[in-house]
Coordinates of C-alpha atoms in Angstrom, one line a residue:
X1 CA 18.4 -54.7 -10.3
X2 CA 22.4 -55.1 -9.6
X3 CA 24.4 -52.5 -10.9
X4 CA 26.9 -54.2 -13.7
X5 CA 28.8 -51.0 -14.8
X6 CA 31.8 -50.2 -13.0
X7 CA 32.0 -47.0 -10.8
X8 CA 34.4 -44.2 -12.2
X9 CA 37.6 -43.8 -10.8
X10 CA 41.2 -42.2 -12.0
X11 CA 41.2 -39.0 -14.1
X12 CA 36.8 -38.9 -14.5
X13 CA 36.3 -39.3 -10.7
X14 CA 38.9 -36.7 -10.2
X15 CA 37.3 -34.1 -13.0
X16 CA 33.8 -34.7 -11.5
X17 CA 34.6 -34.3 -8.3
X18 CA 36.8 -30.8 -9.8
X19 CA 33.2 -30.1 -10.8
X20 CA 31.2 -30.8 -8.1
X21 CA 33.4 -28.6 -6.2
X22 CA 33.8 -25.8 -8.3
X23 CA 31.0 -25.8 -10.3
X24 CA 31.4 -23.4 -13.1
X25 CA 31.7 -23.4 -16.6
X26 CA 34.8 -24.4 -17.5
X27 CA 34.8 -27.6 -15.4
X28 CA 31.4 -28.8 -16.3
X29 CA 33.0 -28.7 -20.1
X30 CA 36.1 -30.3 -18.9
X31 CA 33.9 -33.1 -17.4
X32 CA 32.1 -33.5 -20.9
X33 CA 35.1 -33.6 -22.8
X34 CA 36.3 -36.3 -20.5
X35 CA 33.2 -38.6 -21.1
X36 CA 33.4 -38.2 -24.1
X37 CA 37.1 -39.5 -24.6
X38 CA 36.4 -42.0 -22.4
X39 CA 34.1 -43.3 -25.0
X40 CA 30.6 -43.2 -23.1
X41 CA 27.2 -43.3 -25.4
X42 CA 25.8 -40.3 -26.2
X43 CA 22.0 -40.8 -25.7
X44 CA 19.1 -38.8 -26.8
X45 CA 17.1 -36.5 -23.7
X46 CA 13.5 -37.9 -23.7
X47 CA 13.1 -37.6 -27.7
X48 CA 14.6 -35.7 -30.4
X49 CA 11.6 -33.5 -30.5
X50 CA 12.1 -31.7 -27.7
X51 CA 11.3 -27.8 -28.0
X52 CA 7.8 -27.8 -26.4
X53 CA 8.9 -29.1 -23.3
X54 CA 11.7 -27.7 -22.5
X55 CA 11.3 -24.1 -23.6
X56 CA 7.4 -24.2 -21.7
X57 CA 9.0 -21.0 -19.1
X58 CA 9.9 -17.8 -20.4
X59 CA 11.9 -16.8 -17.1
X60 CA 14.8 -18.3 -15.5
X61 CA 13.1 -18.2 -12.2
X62 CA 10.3 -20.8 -13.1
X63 CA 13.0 -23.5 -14.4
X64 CA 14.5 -23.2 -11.3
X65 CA 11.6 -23.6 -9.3
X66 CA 9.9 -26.3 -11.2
X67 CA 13.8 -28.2 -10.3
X68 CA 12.6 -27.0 -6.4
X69 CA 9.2 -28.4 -6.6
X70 CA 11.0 -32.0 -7.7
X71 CA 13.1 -31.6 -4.6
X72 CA 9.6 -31.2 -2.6
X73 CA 8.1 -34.3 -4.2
X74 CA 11.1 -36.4 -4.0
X75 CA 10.8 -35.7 0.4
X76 CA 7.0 -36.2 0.6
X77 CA 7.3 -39.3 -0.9
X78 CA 10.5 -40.7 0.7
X79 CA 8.4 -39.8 4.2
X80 CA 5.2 -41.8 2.8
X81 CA 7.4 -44.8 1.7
X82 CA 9.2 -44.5 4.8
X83 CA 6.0 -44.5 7.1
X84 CA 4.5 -47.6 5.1
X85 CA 1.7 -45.8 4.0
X86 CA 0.4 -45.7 0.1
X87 CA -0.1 -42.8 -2.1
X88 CA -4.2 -42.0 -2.3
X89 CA -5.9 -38.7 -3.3
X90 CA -6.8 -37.9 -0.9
X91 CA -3.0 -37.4 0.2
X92 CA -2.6 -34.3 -1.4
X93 CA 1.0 -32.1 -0.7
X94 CA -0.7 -30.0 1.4
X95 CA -2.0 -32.8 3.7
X96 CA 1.1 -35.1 3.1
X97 CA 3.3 -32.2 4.4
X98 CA 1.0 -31.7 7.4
X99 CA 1.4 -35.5 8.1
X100 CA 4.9 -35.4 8.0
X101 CA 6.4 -32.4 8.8
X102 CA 4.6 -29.4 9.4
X103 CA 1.0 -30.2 11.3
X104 CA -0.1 -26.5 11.8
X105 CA -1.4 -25.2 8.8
X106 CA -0.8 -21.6 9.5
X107 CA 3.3 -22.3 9.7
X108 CA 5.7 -23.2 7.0
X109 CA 8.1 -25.1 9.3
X110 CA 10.2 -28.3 8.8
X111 CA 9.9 -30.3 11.5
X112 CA 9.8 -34.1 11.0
X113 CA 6.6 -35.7 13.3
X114 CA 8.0 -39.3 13.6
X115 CA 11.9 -40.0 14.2
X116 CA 12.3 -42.2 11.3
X117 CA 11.8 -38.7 9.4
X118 CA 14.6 -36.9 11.1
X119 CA 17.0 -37.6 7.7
X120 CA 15.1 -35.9 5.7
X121 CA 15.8 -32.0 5.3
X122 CA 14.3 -29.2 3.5
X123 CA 15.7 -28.9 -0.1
X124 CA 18.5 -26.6 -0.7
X125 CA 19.0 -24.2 -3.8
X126 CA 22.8 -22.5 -4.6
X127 CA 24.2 -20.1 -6.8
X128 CA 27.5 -19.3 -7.9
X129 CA 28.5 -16.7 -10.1
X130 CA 29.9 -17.3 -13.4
X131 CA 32.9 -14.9 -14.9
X132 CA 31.2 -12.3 -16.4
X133 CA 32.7 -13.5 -19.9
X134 CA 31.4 -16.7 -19.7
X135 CA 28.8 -17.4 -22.7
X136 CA 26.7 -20.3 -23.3
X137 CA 28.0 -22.6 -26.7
X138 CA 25.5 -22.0 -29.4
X139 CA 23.8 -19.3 -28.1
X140 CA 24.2 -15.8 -29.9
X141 CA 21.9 -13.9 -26.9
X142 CA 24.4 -13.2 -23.8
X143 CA 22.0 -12.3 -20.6
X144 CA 23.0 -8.4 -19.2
X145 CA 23.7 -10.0 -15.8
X146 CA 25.9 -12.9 -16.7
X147 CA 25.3 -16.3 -16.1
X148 CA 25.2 -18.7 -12.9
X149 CA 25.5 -21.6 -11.6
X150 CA 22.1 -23.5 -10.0
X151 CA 22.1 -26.3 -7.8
X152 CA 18.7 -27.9 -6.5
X153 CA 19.9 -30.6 -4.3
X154 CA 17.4 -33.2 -1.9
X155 CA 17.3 -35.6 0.8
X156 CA 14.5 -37.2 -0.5
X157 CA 13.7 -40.5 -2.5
X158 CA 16.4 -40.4 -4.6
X159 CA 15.9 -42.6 -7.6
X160 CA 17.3 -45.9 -8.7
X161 CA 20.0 -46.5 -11.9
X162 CA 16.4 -47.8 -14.8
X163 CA 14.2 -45.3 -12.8
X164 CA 16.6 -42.1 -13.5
X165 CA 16.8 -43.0 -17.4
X166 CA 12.8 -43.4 -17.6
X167 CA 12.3 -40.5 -15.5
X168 CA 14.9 -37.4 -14.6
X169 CA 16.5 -38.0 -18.2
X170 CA 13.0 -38.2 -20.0
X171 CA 10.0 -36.1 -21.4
X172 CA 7.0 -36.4 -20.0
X173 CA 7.2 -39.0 -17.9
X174 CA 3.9 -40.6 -16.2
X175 CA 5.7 -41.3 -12.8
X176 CA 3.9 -38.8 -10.8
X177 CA 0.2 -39.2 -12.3
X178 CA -0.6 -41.5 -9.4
X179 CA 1.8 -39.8 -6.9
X180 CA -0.9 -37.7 -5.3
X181 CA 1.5 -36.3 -2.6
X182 CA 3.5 -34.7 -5.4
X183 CA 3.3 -31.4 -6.8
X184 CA 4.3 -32.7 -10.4
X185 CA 2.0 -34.4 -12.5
X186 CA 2.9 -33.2 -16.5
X187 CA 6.0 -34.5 -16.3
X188 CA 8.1 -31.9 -17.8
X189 CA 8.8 -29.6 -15.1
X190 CA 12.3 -29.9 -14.4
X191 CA 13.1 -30.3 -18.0
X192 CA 12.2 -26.8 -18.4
X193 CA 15.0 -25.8 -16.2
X194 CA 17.5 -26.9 -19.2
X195 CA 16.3 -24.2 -21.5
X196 CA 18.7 -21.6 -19.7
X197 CA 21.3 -23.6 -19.0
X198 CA 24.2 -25.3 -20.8
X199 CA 24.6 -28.4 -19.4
X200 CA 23.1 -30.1 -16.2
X201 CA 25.1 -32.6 -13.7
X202 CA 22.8 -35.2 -12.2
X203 CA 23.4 -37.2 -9.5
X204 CA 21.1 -39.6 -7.2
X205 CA 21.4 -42.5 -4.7
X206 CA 17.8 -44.1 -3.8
X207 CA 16.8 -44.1 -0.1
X208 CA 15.2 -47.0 -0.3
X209 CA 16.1 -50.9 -1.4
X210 CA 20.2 -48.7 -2.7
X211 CA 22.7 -50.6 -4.2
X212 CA 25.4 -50.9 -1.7
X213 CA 27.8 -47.3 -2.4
X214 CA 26.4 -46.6 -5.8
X215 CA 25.7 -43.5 -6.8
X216 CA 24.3 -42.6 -10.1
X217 CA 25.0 -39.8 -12.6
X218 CA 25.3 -38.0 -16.2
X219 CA 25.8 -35.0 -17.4
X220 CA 23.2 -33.2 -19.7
X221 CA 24.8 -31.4 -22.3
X222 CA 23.9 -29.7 -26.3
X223 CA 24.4 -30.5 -29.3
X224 CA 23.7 -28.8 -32.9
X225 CA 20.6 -30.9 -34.8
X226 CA 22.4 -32.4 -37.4
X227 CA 18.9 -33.0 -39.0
X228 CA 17.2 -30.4 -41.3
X229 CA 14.6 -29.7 -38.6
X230 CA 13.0 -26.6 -37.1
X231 CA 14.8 -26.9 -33.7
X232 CA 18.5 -26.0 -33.7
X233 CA 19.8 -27.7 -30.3
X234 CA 19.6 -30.9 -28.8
X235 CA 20.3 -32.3 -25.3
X236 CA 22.0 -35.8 -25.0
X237 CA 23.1 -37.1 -22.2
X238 CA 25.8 -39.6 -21.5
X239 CA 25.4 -43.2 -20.5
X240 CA 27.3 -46.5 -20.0
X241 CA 27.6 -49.6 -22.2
X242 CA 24.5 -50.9 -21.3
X243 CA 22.4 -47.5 -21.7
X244 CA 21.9 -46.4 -18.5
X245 CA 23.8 -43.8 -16.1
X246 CA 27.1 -44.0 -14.8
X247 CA 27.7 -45.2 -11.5
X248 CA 30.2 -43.9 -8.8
X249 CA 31.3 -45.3 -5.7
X250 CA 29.9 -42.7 -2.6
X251 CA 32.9 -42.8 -0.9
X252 CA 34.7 -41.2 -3.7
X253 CA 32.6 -38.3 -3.7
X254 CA 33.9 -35.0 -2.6
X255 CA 30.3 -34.2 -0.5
X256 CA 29.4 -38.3 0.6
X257 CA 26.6 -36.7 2.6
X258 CA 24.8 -35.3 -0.3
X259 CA 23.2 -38.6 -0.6
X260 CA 20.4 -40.5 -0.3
X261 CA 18.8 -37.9 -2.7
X262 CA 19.1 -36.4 -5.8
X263 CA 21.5 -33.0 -6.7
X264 CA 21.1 -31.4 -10.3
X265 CA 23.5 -28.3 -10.8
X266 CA 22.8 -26.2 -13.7
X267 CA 25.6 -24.8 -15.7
X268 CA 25.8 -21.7 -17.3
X269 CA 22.3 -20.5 -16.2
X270 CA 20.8 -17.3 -17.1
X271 CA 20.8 -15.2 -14.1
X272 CA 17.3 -13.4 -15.3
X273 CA 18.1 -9.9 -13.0
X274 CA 17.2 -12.3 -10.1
X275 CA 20.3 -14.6 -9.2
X276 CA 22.0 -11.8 -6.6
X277 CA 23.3 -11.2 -3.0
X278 CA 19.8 -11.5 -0.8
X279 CA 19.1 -8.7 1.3
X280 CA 15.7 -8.9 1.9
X281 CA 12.4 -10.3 0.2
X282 CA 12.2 -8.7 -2.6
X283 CA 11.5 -9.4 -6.4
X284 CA 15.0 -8.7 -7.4
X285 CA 16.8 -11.8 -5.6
X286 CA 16.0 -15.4 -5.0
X287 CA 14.1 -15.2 -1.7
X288 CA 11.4 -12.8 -2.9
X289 CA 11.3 -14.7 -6.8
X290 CA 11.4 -18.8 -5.8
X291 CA 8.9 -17.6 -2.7
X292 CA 6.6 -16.1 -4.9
X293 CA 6.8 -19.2 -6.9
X294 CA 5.7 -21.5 -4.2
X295 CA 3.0 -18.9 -2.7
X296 CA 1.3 -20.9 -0.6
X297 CA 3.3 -24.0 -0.3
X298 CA 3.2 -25.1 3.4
X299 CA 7.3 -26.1 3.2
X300 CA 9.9 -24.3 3.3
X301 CA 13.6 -24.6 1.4
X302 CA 17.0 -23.3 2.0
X303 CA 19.5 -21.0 -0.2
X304 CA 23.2 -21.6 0.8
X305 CA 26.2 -20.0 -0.4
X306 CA 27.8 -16.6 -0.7
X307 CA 24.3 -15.3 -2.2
X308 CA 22.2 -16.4 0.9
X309 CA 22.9 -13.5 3.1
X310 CA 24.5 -10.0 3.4
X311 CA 25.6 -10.9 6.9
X312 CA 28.3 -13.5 8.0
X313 CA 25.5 -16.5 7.9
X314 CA 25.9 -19.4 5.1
X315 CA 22.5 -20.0 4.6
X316 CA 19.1 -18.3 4.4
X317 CA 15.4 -20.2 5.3
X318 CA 12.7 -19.3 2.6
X319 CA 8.7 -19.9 3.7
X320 CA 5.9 -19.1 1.2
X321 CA 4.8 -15.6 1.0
X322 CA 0.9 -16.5 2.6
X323 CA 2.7 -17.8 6.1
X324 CA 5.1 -14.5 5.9
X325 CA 1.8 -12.8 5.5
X326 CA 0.1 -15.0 8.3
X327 CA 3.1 -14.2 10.5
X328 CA 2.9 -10.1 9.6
X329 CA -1.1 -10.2 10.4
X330 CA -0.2 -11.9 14.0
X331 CA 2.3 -8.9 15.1
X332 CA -0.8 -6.6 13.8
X333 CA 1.2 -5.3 10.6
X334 CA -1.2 -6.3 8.1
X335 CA -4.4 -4.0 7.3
X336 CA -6.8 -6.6 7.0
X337 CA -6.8 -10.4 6.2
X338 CA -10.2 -11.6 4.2
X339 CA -10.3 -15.3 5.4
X340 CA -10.5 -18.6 3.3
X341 CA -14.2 -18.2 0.8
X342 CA -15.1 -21.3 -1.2
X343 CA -17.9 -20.8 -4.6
X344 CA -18.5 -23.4 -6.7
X345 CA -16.8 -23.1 -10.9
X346 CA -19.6 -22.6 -13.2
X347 CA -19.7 -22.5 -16.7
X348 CA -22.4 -22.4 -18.9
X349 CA -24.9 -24.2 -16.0
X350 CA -22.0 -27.3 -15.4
X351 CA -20.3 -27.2 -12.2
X352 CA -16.3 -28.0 -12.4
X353 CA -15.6 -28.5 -8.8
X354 CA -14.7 -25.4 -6.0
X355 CA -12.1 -22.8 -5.8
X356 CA -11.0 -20.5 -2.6
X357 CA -10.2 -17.1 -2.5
X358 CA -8.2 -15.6 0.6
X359 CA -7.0 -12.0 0.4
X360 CA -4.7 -9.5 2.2
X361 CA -4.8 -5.7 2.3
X362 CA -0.8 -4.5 3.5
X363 CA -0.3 -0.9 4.9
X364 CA 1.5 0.2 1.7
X365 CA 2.0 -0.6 -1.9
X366 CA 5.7 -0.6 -1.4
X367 CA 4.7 -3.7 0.8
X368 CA 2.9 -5.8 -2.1
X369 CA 7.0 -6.5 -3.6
X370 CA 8.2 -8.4 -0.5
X371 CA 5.8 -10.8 -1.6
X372 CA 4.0 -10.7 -5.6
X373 CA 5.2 -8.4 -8.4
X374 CA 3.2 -5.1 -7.5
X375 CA 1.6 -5.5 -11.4
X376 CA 0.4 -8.7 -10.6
X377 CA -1.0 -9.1 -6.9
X378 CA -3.3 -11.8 -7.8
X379 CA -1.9 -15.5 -7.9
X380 CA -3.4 -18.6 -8.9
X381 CA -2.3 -21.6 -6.8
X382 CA -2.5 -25.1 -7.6
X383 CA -1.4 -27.6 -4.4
X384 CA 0.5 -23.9 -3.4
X385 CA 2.6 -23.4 -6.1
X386 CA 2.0 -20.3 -8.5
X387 CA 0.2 -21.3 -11.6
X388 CA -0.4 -17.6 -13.2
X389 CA -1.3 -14.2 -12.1
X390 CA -3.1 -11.5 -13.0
X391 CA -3.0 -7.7 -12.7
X392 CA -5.0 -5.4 -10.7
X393 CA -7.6 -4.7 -13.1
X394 CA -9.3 -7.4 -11.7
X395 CA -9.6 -5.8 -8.3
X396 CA -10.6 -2.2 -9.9
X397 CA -13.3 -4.0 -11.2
X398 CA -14.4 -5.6 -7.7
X399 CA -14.9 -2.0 -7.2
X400 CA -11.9 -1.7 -5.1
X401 CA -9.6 1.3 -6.9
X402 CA -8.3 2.6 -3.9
X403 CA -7.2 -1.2 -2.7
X404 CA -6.0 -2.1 -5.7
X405 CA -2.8 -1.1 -5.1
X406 CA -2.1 -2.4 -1.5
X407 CA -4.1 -5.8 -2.1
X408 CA -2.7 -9.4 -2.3
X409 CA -4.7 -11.8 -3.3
X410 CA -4.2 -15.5 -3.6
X411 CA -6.8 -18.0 -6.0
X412 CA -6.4 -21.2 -5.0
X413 CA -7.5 -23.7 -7.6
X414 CA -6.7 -27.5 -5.4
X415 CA -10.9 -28.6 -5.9
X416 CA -10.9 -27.6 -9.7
X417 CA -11.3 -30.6 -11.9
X418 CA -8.7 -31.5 -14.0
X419 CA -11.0 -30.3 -17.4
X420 CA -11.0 -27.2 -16.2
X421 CA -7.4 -26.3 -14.8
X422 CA -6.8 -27.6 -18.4
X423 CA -9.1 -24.6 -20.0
X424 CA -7.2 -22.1 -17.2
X425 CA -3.7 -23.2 -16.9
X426 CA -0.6 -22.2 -19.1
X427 CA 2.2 -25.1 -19.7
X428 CA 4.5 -21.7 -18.7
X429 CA 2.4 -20.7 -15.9
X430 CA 3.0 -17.2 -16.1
X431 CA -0.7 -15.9 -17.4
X432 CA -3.9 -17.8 -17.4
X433 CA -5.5 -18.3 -20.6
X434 CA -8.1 -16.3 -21.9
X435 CA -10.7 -19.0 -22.2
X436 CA -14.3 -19.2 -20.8
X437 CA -13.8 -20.8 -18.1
X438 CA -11.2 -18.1 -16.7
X439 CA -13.9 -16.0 -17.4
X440 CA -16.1 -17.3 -15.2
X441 CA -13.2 -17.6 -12.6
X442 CA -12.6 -14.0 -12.6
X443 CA -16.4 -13.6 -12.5
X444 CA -16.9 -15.1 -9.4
X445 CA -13.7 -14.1 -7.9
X446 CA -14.7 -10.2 -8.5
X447 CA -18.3 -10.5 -7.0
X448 CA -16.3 -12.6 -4.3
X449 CA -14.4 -9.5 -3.2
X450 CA -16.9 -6.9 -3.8
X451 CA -18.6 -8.9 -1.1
X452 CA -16.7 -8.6 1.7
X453 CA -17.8 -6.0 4.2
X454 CA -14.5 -5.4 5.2
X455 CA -12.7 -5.1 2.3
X456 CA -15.5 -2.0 1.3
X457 CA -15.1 -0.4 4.7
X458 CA -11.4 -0.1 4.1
X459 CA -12.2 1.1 0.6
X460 CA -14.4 3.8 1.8
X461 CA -12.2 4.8 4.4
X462 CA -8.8 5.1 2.0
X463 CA -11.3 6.9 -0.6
X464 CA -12.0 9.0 2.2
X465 CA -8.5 9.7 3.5
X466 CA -7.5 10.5 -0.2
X467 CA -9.8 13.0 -0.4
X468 CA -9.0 14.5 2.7
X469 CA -5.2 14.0 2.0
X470 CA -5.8 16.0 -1.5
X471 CA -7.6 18.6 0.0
X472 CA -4.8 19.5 2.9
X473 CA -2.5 19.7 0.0
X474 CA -4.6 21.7 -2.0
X475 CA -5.3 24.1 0.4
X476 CA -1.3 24.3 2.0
X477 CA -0.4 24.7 -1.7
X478 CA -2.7 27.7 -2.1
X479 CA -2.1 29.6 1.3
X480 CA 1.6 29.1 0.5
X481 CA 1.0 31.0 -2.5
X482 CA -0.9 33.9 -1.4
X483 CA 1.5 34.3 1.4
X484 CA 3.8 35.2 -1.1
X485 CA 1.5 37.3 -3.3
X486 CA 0.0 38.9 0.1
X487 CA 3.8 40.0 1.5
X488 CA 4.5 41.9 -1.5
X489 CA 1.0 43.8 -1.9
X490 CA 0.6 45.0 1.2
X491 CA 2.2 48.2 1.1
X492 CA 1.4 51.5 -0.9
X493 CA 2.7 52.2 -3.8
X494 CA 6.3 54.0 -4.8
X495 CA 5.7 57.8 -4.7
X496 CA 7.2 57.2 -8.3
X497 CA 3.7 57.5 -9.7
X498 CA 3.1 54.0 -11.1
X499 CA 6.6 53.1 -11.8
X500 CA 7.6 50.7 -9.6
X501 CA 9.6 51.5 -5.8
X502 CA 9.7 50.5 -2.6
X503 CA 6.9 50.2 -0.8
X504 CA 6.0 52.6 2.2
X505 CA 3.9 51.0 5.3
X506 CA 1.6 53.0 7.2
X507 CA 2.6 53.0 10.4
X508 CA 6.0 51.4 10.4
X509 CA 9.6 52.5 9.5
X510 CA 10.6 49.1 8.2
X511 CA 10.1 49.4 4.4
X512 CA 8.5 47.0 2.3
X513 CA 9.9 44.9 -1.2
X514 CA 9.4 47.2 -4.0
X515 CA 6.1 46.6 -5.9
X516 CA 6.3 46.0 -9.5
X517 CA 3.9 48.5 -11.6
X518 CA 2.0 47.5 -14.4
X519 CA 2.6 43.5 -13.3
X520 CA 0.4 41.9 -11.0
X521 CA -1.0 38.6 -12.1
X522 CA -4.3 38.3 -14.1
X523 CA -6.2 36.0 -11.8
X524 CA -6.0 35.9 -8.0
X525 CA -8.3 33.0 -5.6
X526 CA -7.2 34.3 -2.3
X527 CA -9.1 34.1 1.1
X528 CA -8.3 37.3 3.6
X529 CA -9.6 39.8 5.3
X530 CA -7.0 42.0 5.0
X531 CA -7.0 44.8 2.1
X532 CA -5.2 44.2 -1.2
X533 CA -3.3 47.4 -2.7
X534 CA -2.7 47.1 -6.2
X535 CA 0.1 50.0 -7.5
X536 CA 0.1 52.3 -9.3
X537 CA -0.3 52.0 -13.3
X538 CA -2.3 48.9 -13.2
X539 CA -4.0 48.1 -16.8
X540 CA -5.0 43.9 -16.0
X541 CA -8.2 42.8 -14.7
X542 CA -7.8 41.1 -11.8
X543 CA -10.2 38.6 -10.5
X544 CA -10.7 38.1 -6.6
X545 CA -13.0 34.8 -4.5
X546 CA -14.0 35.2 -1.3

């Protein structure tokens, strides 16, 4: 379709691209307040209903990721398009990312296989910090850390002027149902990412069949329900005459280069304790959280910006926590590594397709962090991304206490039919539900692990080395404190006649502490060969082992 609305120029085209670069706050409301002078439509996000979807994550770092995994989809499918090929299931993202960019499975590399590829990069996530006065409009709860600005930005697809209205700027949109390359198929992902934010800028240019410079774009933004209705906000976002997104000329743009693709930046966004300086993979910053969040996703993305390194670098590569591990169990720093196992889902006699179960013991529990929350080291995966976890209990129960603690274990659900994931899956995707059919998935995932021989001889042996470790201690703590006891009874007693005095010993000139009469303790355990000389005046029973 040809573009009919005019691109934005003057005073708009310079506040957006004020926004774009300084994205904070106070420009993105600058921005809206110039749209809406200028008299563009005020349209309704999706529907007016609009609470379920995007308030589906409780954490920050799961609306940001589901914005990531729309920056993954958007690349797999601009490679399929570009390489002629259709979308089939049996083009999962695993395989459609081995296709086209990373053919070894045990990497998480971005390297394009044919040239016509080459244009396509990994997707790129920024932060900037907010003033740390800055509040969201409407909102009464101020997060402790502040707020941020979040941009997701890719090189991918991009999407065309109808397409972005019926999709980007909808609800539940069926686009991705017979994508099979895509990660997405509910259709409410991204949206969720709006739920900590104030306002979202989204702009996109199609890779393929574009209209000339055109680059299209809106600006999310809240408004109080006017209606009497349980939900107090609604998002709107603005559009042209004719009821679709505005349109700017690339060329205009202060970053030309962003585009083909599609860039959302999220103002206002709650920081969560996560949005920090990275210094290393933890769960306290963006590398260790977003990894986690794509556990065993065979790409990888970039961070960029002042909150990518410590060092002088501008930007930080992020692979899934499983290759990390992969890499880690190469240089022979991981324990043990307990190989892919299939077993069929059964429940109640009906089989609901396969799941695999792949596990990792690390030297440490300190070491579980760099790559799961240490309370929850199991995962459930679907097409790699992180679709719940659950705590250790599940691994004391596998009869593994001791490993409990150091263990990593990842569930991957890809051969699970779609009833079932519906039984076992969470629209938040934080905690299973507690349905029968998880039931049986933790069933068969317990005698899963109880079953591997390795994974009990290392149990064993840590049980063992506890033990031993508790007995050293036990033992150092108790000839530590009859050295001390010893010391001061081995002399004779004051010539005082039971009322304390130095000590005299036999055979020396160097005297001895005094010994308290009347005072030694009630109980002694003490191993020695030696004799034990109680003074004078003593009234207590005293109990001795050999």
């Amino acid at each position: 379709m040809t573009t009919t609305s005019k691109p934005v120029s003057g005073d708009l085209l310079a506040r957006l691209n004020a926004t774009i670069k300084t994205p904070l706050l106070e420009n993105s409301r600058s921005l809206e307040a110039a749209l809406d002078a200028a008299g563009f439509r005020p349209v309704i996000f999706g529907r007016h209903n609009q609470r379920a979807s995007i308030e589906a994550n409780a954490e920050s770092d799961r609306g940001a990721a589901e914005r990531l995994a729309n920056g993954f989809d958007g690349s797999l499918t601009a490679a399929r398009i570009a390489m002629g090929q259709k979308s089939e299931r049996s083009l999962t993202p695993r395989n459609a990312a081995q296709r086209y960019f990373c053919s070894d499975p045990t990497k998480s590399e971005w390297h394009p296989q044919p040239e016509k590829l080459e244009s396509i990069h990994p997707p790129i996530v920024q932060f900037w910090e907010e003033d740390q006065n800055a509040k969201q409009r409407y909102r009464k709860f101020n997060p402790g850390d502040g707020l941020a600005t979040v941009l997701v930005r890719d090189s991918g697809v991009g999407l065309g002027r109808e397409e972005m209205a019926r999709t980007i700027l909808t609800l539940n949109s069926d686009a991705k149902l017979r994508t099979f390359e895509a990660i997405g198929q509910f259709g409410h992902g991204g949206s969720s990412s709006l739920f900590f934010c104030e306002s979202a800028l989204v702009m996109t240019k199609p890779r393929f069949d574009a209209e000339g410079d055109d680059v299209f774009w809106t600006l999310i933004y809240p408004e109080k329900d006017t209606d009497d209705s349980k939900q107090d906000l609604v998002r709107m976002w603005f559009a042209d005459a004719d009821g679709l997104p505005l349109v700017v000329r690339q060329s205009d743009l202060i970053e030309p280069t962003a585009f083909p693709g599609t860039s959302v930046w999220h103002f206002g966004y709650h920081r969560g304790g996560w949005i920090k300086r990275i210094a290393g993979p933890s769960q306290s910053n963006p590398w260790g959280r977003l990894g986690r969040l794509f556990f065993s996703y065979p790409l990888p993305f970039e961070v960029h910006g002042d909150l990518a390194r410590t060092d002088e670098g501008r930007y930080r590569t992020i692979t899934s926590p499983f290759h990390r591990l992969l890499k880690e169990k190469a240089k022979g720093k991981v324990t043990y590594f307990m190989p892919e196992k299939r077993e069929r889902l059964l429940v109640d006699g009906t089989e609901y397709g396969e799941f695999s179960v792949v596990a990792f013991v690390v030297p440490e529990p300190k070491d579980v962090t760099n790559y799961l929350e240490s309370a929850h080291p199991i995962v459930l995966t679907l097409n790699g991304q992180n679709h719940g976890e659950m705590t250790g209990t599940w691994l004391v129960k596998a009869n593994l206490p001791e490993l409990s603690t150091s263990m990593i274990v990842e569930v991957r659900l890809d051969g699970v039919e779609q009833e079932a994931l519906s039984h076992i899956i969470t629209n938040s995707r934080e905690n299973p539900k507690n349905t029968i059919f998880t039931a049986a998935l933790k069933e068969r995932l317990v005698a899963l692990l109880w079953d591997d021989d390795g994974l009990k001889q290392i149990e064993r042996r840590r049980a063992e080395e506890k033990a031993n470790k508790s007995n050293r201690e036990f033992n150092k703590t108790l000839s530590d404190f009859l050295k001390r006891i010893l010391s001061d009874a081995a002399g004779k007693p004051s010539p005082s006649g039971g009322e304390g005095g130095t000590g005299i010993r036999t055979g020396g000139t160097t005297p001895l502490p005094e010994i308290p009469a009347s005072d030694p303790p009630t109980a002694w355990d003490f191993i020695s060969a030696k004799p034990l000389r109680v003074p004078e005046g003593t009234t207590r029973l005293a109990k001795f082992k050999s």
